Coordinates of C-alpha atoms (C1' of nucleotides) in Angstrom, one line a residue:
Chain A
X1 CA 0.0 0.0 0.0
X2 CA 1.4 3.3 -1.0
X3 CA 1.4 5.8 1.8
X4 CA 1.9 8.5 -0.7
X5 CA -1.6 7.8 -2.1
X6 CA -3.1 8.2 1.3
X7 CA -1.4 11.5 1.7
X8 CA -2.5 12.6 -1.7
X9 CA -6.1 11.8 -0.9
X10 CA -5.9 13.6 2.5
X11 CA -4.4 16.7 0.9
X12 CA -7.0 16.8 -1.8
X13 CA -9.8 16.4 0.8
X14 CA -8.4 19.2 3.0
X15 CA -8.1 21.5 0.1
X16 CA -11.7 20.9 -1.0
X17 CA -13.0 21.1 2.5
X18 CA -11.3 24.4 3.3
X19 CA -12.5 25.9 0.1
X20 CA -16.1 24.6 0.0
X21 CA -16.9 23.0 3.3
X22 CA -18.2 19.5 3.9
X23 CA -20.5 19.6 0.9
X24 CA -17.6 20.0 -1.5
X25 CA -16.4 16.6 -0.3
X26 CA -17.8 14.1 -2.8
X27 CA -15.7 11.1 -3.3
X28 CA -15.5 11.9 -7.1
X29 CA -14.4 15.4 -6.3
X30 CA -11.7 14.2 -3.9
X31 CA -10.5 11.6 -6.4
X32 CA -10.3 14.1 -9.2
X33 CA -8.5 16.7 -7.0
X34 CA -6.0 14.0 -6.1
X35 CA -5.6 12.8 -9.7
X36 CA -6.7 9.3 -8.7
X37 CA -9.8 7.1 -8.9
X38 CA -12.2 6.8 -6.0
X39 CA -11.2 3.3 -4.9
X40 CA -8.3 4.6 -2.7
X41 CA -10.8 6.4 -0.5
X42 CA -12.1 3.0 0.5
X43 CA -8.8 1.2 0.8
X44 CA -6.8 3.9 2.5
X45 CA -9.7 5.3 4.5
X46 CA -13.0 3.8 5.5
X47 CA -14.7 5.4 2.6
X48 CA -16.3 8.9 3.1
X49 CA -16.5 8.1 6.8
X50 CA -12.8 7.9 7.1
X51 CA -12.2 11.2 5.3
X52 CA -14.6 13.0 7.7
X53 CA -13.0 11.3 10.7
X54 CA -9.6 12.6 9.7
X55 CA -10.9 16.1 9.3
X56 CA -12.9 15.9 12.5
X57 CA -9.8 14.8 14.4
X58 CA -7.8 17.6 12.7
X59 CA -10.5 20.1 13.7
X60 CA -10.5 19.1 17.4
X61 CA -6.8 18.9 17.5
X62 CA -6.6 22.5 16.2
X63 CA -9.1 23.9 18.7
X64 CA -7.6 22.0 21.5
X65 CA -4.2 23.3 20.7
X66 CA -5.6 26.8 20.6
X67 CA -7.1 26.3 24.1
X68 CA -3.9 24.9 25.5
X69 CA -1.9 27.9 24.3
X70 CA -3.8 30.4 26.4
X71 CA -1.7 32.1 29.1
X72 CA -3.1 35.0 31.0
X73 CA -2.6 36.6 34.3
X74 CA -5.7 35.5 36.0
X75 CA -8.1 32.6 35.8
X76 CA -10.9 34.8 34.5
X77 CA -8.6 36.4 31.9
X78 CA -7.4 33.0 30.8
X79 CA -10.9 31.6 30.4
X80 CA -12.1 34.7 28.5
X81 CA -9.1 34.6 26.2
X82 CA -9.7 30.9 25.6
X83 CA -13.4 31.6 24.7
X84 CA -12.3 34.5 22.4
X85 CA -10.1 32.0 20.6
X86 CA -13.0 29.6 20.2
X87 CA -15.2 32.4 18.9
X88 CA -12.5 33.3 16.4
X89 CA -12.0 29.6 15.5
X90 CA -15.7 29.4 14.6
X91 CA -15.1 32.1 12.0
X92 CA -11.6 31.4 10.7
X93 CA -12.1 27.7 10.5
X94 CA -15.8 27.6 9.9
X95 CA -15.7 24.4 7.9
X96 CA -13.9 22.6 10.8
X97 CA -16.2 24.2 13.3
X98 CA -19.3 23.0 11.6
X99 CA -18.0 19.5 11.2
X100 CA -16.9 19.0 14.8
X101 CA -19.7 20.8 16.5
X102 CA -22.5 20.3 14.0
X103 CA -22.1 16.6 13.2
X104 CA -25.3 15.7 15.1
X105 CA -27.3 17.7 12.7
X106 CA -26.0 15.7 9.8
X107 CA -25.8 12.0 9.1
X108 CA -22.1 11.8 9.9
X109 CA -21.3 9.9 13.2
X110 CA -17.7 10.3 14.4
X111 CA -15.7 7.2 14.9
X112 CA -14.3 6.2 18.3
X113 CA -10.9 7.7 17.4
X114 CA -12.6 10.9 16.4
X115 CA -14.6 11.0 19.6
X116 CA -11.5 10.6 21.6
X117 CA -10.2 13.8 20.0
X118 CA -13.4 15.5 21.1
X119 CA -13.1 14.1 24.6
X120 CA -9.5 15.4 24.8
X121 CA -10.8 18.8 23.8
X122 CA -13.3 18.8 26.6
X123 CA -10.7 17.7 29.0
X124 CA -8.5 20.6 28.0
X125 CA -11.5 23.0 28.3
X126 CA -12.1 21.6 31.8
X127 CA -8.5 22.2 32.8
X128 CA -8.6 25.8 31.8
X129 CA -12.0 26.5 33.4
X130 CA -11.0 24.6 36.5
X131 CA -8.8 27.6 37.4
X132 CA -12.1 29.4 38.2
X133 CA -12.8 27.1 41.2
X134 CA -10.8 26.0 44.2
X135 CA -8.3 23.2 43.7
X136 CA -10.1 20.8 45.9
X137 CA -13.3 20.9 43.9
X138 CA -14.5 17.6 42.6
X139 CA -14.2 16.5 39.0
X140 CA -17.9 16.7 38.7
X141 CA -17.9 20.3 39.9
X142 CA -15.1 21.2 37.5
X143 CA -17.0 19.6 34.6
X144 CA -20.1 21.5 35.5
X145 CA -18.2 24.8 35.2
X146 CA -16.8 23.6 31.9
X147 CA -20.3 22.8 30.7
X148 CA -21.5 26.3 31.5
X149 CA -18.7 28.0 29.7
X150 CA -19.0 25.6 26.8
X151 CA -22.8 26.2 26.6
X152 CA -22.5 30.0 26.6
X153 CA -19.6 30.1 24.2
X154 CA -21.1 27.7 21.7
X155 CA -24.5 29.1 22.2
X156 CA -23.4 32.5 21.0
X157 CA -21.7 30.8 18.0
X158 CA -24.9 29.0 17.3
X159 CA -26.8 32.2 17.3
X160 CA -24.2 33.8 15.0
X161 CA -24.5 30.9 12.6
X162 CA -28.3 31.0 12.7
X163 CA -30.1 33.1 10.0
X164 CA -32.0 35.1 12.6
X165 CA -28.7 36.8 13.6
X166 CA -29.2 38.7 10.4
X167 CA -32.5 40.1 11.7
X168 CA -31.3 41.5 14.9
X169 CA -28.7 44.0 16.0
X170 CA -25.8 41.6 15.9
X171 CA -23.0 44.2 15.4
X172 CA -20.1 43.1 17.6
X173 CA -21.3 39.7 18.6
X174 CA -18.0 38.5 20.0
X175 CA -17.7 41.4 22.4
X176 CA -21.2 40.7 23.5
X177 CA -20.4 37.0 24.0
X178 CA -17.4 37.8 26.1
X179 CA -19.3 40.3 28.2
X180 CA -21.9 37.6 28.9
X181 CA -19.2 35.2 29.7
X182 CA -17.6 37.6 32.0
X183 CA -20.9 38.2 33.7
X184 CA -21.3 34.5 34.1
X185 CA -17.8 33.9 35.4
X186 CA -18.3 36.6 38.0
X187 CA -21.6 34.9 39.0
X188 CA -19.8 31.6 39.3
X189 CA -17.4 33.1 41.8
X190 CA -20.3 34.4 43.9
X191 CA -22.3 31.2 43.7
Chain B
X1 CA -54.8 22.3 -8.7
X2 CA -56.2 19.9 -6.1
X3 CA -55.6 21.2 -2.6
X4 CA -56.2 17.6 -1.4
X5 CA -53.0 16.5 -3.1
X6 CA -51.0 19.2 -1.3
X7 CA -52.4 18.1 2.0
X8 CA -51.6 14.4 1.2
X9 CA -48.0 15.3 0.5
X10 CA -47.7 17.4 3.6
X11 CA -49.2 14.7 5.8
X12 CA -46.9 12.1 4.3
X13 CA -43.9 14.4 4.8
X14 CA -44.8 15.1 8.4
X15 CA -45.2 11.4 9.2
X16 CA -41.8 10.4 7.7
X17 CA -40.1 13.4 9.3
X18 CA -41.5 12.7 12.8
X19 CA -40.5 9.0 12.5
X20 CA -37.1 9.3 10.8
X21 CA -36.0 12.9 10.9
X22 CA -35.0 15.0 8.0
X23 CA -32.9 12.2 6.4
X24 CA -36.1 10.1 5.9
X25 CA -37.4 12.8 3.6
X26 CA -36.5 11.7 0.1
X27 CA -38.9 12.9 -2.5
X28 CA -39.5 9.2 -3.5
X29 CA -40.3 8.2 0.1
X30 CA -42.7 11.1 0.4
X31 CA -44.4 10.3 -2.8
X32 CA -44.7 6.6 -1.9
X33 CA -46.0 7.5 1.6
X34 CA -48.6 9.8 -0.1
X35 CA -49.5 7.2 -2.7
X36 CA -48.6 9.7 -5.5
X37 CA -45.8 10.3 -7.8
X38 CA -43.0 12.8 -7.1
X39 CA -44.2 15.5 -9.5
X40 CA -46.7 17.0 -7.0
X41 CA -43.8 17.9 -4.7
X42 CA -42.6 20.2 -7.4
X43 CA -45.9 21.7 -8.4
X44 CA -47.5 22.0 -4.9
X45 CA -44.3 22.9 -3.1
X46 CA -41.1 24.3 -4.4
X47 CA -39.6 20.8 -4.6
X48 CA -37.8 19.5 -1.5
X49 CA -37.1 23.1 -0.4
X50 CA -40.8 23.7 0.0
X51 CA -41.3 20.6 2.1
X52 CA -38.5 21.7 4.4
X53 CA -39.8 25.2 4.6
X54 CA -43.3 24.0 5.6
X55 CA -41.7 21.8 8.4
X56 CA -39.4 24.7 9.5
X57 CA -42.4 27.0 9.8
X58 CA -44.3 24.4 11.7
X59 CA -41.3 23.8 14.0
X60 CA -40.9 27.5 14.8
X61 CA -44.6 28.0 15.2
X62 CA -44.7 25.2 17.7
X63 CA -41.8 26.4 19.8
X64 CA -43.1 30.0 19.6
X65 CA -46.5 28.8 20.8
X66 CA -44.9 27.0 23.7
X67 CA -43.0 30.2 24.7
X68 CA -46.1 32.3 24.5
X69 CA -48.0 30.0 26.8
X70 CA -45.7 30.5 29.8
X71 CA -47.3 32.2 32.7
X72 CA -45.5 32.3 36.1
X73 CA -45.5 34.5 39.1
X74 CA -42.2 36.4 38.5
X75 CA -40.1 37.4 35.5
X76 CA -37.3 35.0 36.6
X77 CA -39.7 32.1 37.0
X78 CA -41.3 32.9 33.7
X79 CA -38.0 32.9 31.8
X80 CA -36.9 29.7 33.5
X81 CA -40.1 28.0 32.7
X82 CA -39.8 29.1 29.1
X83 CA -36.3 27.8 28.9
X84 CA -37.4 24.5 30.4
X85 CA -40.0 24.2 27.7
X86 CA -37.4 24.8 25.0
X87 CA -35.1 22.2 26.6
X88 CA -38.1 19.8 26.6
X89 CA -38.9 20.7 23.0
X90 CA -35.4 19.8 21.9
X91 CA -36.0 16.3 23.1
X92 CA -39.7 15.7 22.3
X93 CA -39.5 17.3 18.9
X94 CA -36.0 16.5 18.1
X95 CA -36.5 16.4 14.4
X96 CA -38.1 19.8 14.4
X97 CA -35.4 21.2 16.7
X98 CA -32.6 19.9 14.5
X99 CA -34.3 21.4 11.4
X100 CA -35.0 24.8 12.8
X101 CA -31.8 25.3 14.8
X102 CA -29.4 23.2 12.8
X103 CA -30.1 24.3 9.3
X104 CA -26.8 26.2 9.0
X105 CA -25.0 22.9 9.4
X106 CA -26.8 21.4 6.4
X107 CA -27.4 22.6 2.8
X108 CA -30.9 23.7 3.5
X109 CA -31.5 27.5 3.5
X110 CA -34.8 28.6 4.8
X111 CA -37.0 30.7 2.6
X112 CA -38.1 34.2 3.5
X113 CA -41.4 33.0 4.8
X114 CA -39.6 30.4 7.0
X115 CA -37.2 33.1 8.3
X116 CA -40.1 35.2 9.2
X117 CA -41.3 32.4 11.5
X118 CA -37.9 32.3 13.0
X119 CA -37.8 36.1 13.5
X120 CA -41.3 35.9 15.2
X121 CA -39.9 33.3 17.5
X122 CA -37.1 35.5 18.5
X123 CA -39.4 38.4 19.1
X124 CA -41.5 36.2 21.4
X125 CA -38.4 35.2 23.2
X126 CA -37.4 38.8 23.6
X127 CA -40.8 39.7 25.0
X128 CA -40.6 37.0 27.7
X129 CA -37.0 37.9 28.6
X130 CA -37.7 41.6 28.6
X131 CA -39.6 41.1 31.9
X132 CA -36.1 40.8 33.4
X133 CA -35.2 44.4 32.7
X134 CA -36.9 47.7 33.4
X135 CA -39.7 48.8 31.1
X136 CA -37.8 51.7 29.7
X137 CA -34.9 49.7 28.6
X138 CA -34.0 50.1 24.9
X139 CA -34.9 47.5 22.3
X140 CA -31.1 46.8 21.9
X141 CA -30.8 46.1 25.6
X142 CA -33.8 43.8 25.5
X143 CA -32.4 41.9 22.6
X144 CA -29.1 41.6 24.3
X145 CA -30.7 39.9 27.3
X146 CA -32.6 37.6 24.9
X147 CA -29.4 36.7 23.1
X148 CA -27.8 35.7 26.4
X149 CA -30.7 33.5 27.4
X150 CA -30.9 32.1 23.9
X151 CA -27.2 31.3 23.9
X152 CA -27.1 29.6 27.3
X153 CA -30.3 27.6 26.5
X154 CA -29.3 26.4 23.1
X155 CA -25.7 26.0 24.1
X156 CA -26.8 23.4 26.6
X157 CA -29.0 21.7 24.0
X158 CA -26.0 21.7 21.7
X159 CA -23.9 20.0 24.3
X160 CA -26.6 17.5 25.0
X161 CA -26.8 16.7 21.3
X162 CA -23.0 16.4 20.9
X163 CA -21.4 13.0 21.3
X164 CA -19.1 14.2 24.0
X165 CA -22.1 14.5 26.4
X166 CA -21.9 10.7 26.5
X167 CA -18.4 10.9 27.8
X168 CA -19.0 13.2 30.8
X169 CA -21.3 13.1 33.8
X170 CA -24.3 14.4 32.0
X171 CA -26.9 12.9 34.3
X172 CA -29.6 15.5 34.8
X173 CA -28.6 18.0 32.2
X174 CA -31.8 20.0 32.1
X175 CA -31.6 20.8 35.8
X176 CA -28.0 21.8 35.3
X177 CA -29.0 24.1 32.4
X178 CA -31.7 25.7 34.5
X179 CA -29.3 26.2 37.3
X180 CA -26.9 27.9 35.1
X181 CA -29.7 30.0 33.6
X182 CA -30.8 31.0 37.1
X183 CA -27.3 32.0 38.0
X184 CA -27.1 34.1 34.9
X185 CA -30.5 35.7 35.4
X186 CA -29.5 36.7 38.9
X187 CA -26.2 38.1 37.5
X188 CA -28.1 40.1 34.9
X189 CA -30.2 41.7 37.7
X190 CA -27.0 42.7 39.5
X191 CA -25.2 44.0 36.4
Chain C
dT1 C1' -72.8 17.1 -25.6
dT2 C1' -68.5 17.5 -27.8
dG3 C1' -64.1 19.1 -28.8
dA4 C1' -60.2 22.0 -27.7
dC5 C1' -57.3 23.6 -24.4
dA6 C1' -55.4 23.9 -19.7
dA7 C1' -54.0 21.8 -15.6
dA8 C1' -52.6 17.9 -13.0
dT9 C1' -50.2 13.7 -12.7
dA10 C1' -47.5 9.4 -14.0
dT11 C1' -43.3 7.9 -15.8
dA12 C1' -38.9 8.3 -17.8
dA13 C1' -34.6 10.4 -18.0
dC14 C1' -30.8 13.1 -16.3
dA15 C1' -26.8 14.2 -13.4
dG16 C1' -25.3 13.7 -9.1
dT17 C1' -24.2 10.8 -4.6
dG18 C1' -21.5 6.8 -1.8
dT19 C1' -20.4 2.2 -2.3
dT20 C1' -19.3 -2.4 -4.3
dA21 C1' -17.9 -5.5 -8.1
dT22 C1' -14.9 -6.5 -11.8
dA23 C1' -10.9 -5.9 -14.6
dG24 C1' -6.3 -4.5 -15.2
dA25 C1' -1.8 -2.9 -13.6
dT26 C1' 1.9 -2.9 -10.4
dT27 C1' 4.7 -4.8 -6.8
dA28 C1' 6.6 -8.5 -4.0
dT29 C1' 8.3 -13.0 -3.4
dA30 C1' 10.0 -17.6 -4.3
Chain D
dT1 C1' 11.3 -15.3 -14.4
dA2 C1' 6.8 -16.8 -13.0
dT3 C1' 3.4 -16.6 -9.7
dA4 C1' 0.9 -14.5 -6.0
dA5 C1' -0.4 -10.5 -3.6
dT6 C1' -1.5 -5.8 -3.6
dC7 C1' -3.0 -1.7 -5.5
dT8 C1' -5.7 1.0 -8.7
dA9 C1' -8.9 2.1 -12.7
dT10 C1' -13.3 1.5 -14.3
dA11 C1' -17.9 -0.1 -14.4
dA12 C1' -22.0 -1.0 -12.2
dC13 C1' -25.4 -0.5 -8.5
dA14 C1' -28.9 1.8 -5.8
dC15 C1' -30.0 5.9 -4.2
dT16 C1' -30.7 11.3 -4.4
dG17 C1' -33.3 15.8 -6.3
dT18 C1' -34.8 17.6 -10.4
dT19 C1' -36.5 18.2 -15.2
dA20 C1' -38.5 16.3 -19.5
dT21 C1' -41.9 13.8 -21.8
dA22 C1' -46.2 11.3 -22.0
dT23 C1' -50.7 10.5 -20.3
dT24 C1' -54.9 11.6 -17.8
dT25 C1' -58.2 14.6 -15.9
dG26 C1' -60.7 18.9 -15.7
dT27 C1' -62.7 23.2 -17.6
dC28 C1' -65.1 25.9 -20.8
dA29 C1' -67.1 27.5 -25.0
dA30 C1' -69.7 26.4 -29.0

DNA sequence: TTGACAAATATAACAGTGTTATAGATTATA
DNA sequence: TATAATCTATAACACTGTTATATTTGTCAA
């Protein structure tokens, strides 16, 4: 098996994906872009599923890396900066964002390996948000905080991506999201 | 044009949709379920688009109706009850929920009529959440509150629908969402 | 009532989708 | 070098939404 073929297919897939999103990823388009026939997509990947898994893993690895690189002076500042990075990611890597956070709206179901990448992402998020609570807080408490930050962050992204955001005063939505997050983080401290 | 045909097609579409979600809605499946050929889907509706629009409008009308029916003793109780209803809706009418809030993840783009139903839904949400602020607050301020409540509510639903929710302690997610919403509502009052 | 025309509907055909089957080419091994 | 194994191209399959063509049904005027 030529590992070069696998790489060619992956590169072609990435190019199409970044240019046209998930819907540009037909097996014929990938094969044409790679200068090959479609059969390699089945032998080197698990068909279309394997292509999407590879991109899903890439997407989560990217956002997880971004979360890990956050270094601010205070817990609150760190969490807010991480959320800002996620908000930015949802725009700069919209195709990846839609794939990794919108899969449940489509017929794609991530593989176990892909889900592991998602779980690692949530673990990273939990580590960063954990700084908002005391060190002896239980794992469940820490995950609860992470869920709240996750929900508010991705909720704002969901609203940004929904058509009704064009019908309301949506001017500087990221600053609004961060303000809401700051409000919520302060409230967590007082809870 | 027989309006009976239109109703047959709509009834068949609804049945398939409620049983199998959006992916059960091929034009051939709809036609077979209705005991007709596919052509009526194009003449009575605008093809597949028109079917999805009709279901989208129905979905938003349903959730908007639910929001309007909330009557509690206090602004906070009313908003929380409304959010509880939305959380329930996301489970009991999962197909509708995914269609109306997940459209941007798929290739379906709602028509202008469908978007009007979505906008009406947001207006209703804003009316209910407006009770959390003073009467003389500006429309922009009221929409900002509505956005925050929208984001936190749908953010939790998004987490519930994401595969990672199976990898964390997600026990009673609705109570957790409502607790986070209560925390946020209290913080809004103090802001 | 009949015939012409319009509207509605059935069926066929088209171009696209992911996947599998078959054929052919290339590589590895004895 | 010959054979077997592996890889890849191509064809075929069943499905998708849509349009084209054919047929049936309904309407209206003479």
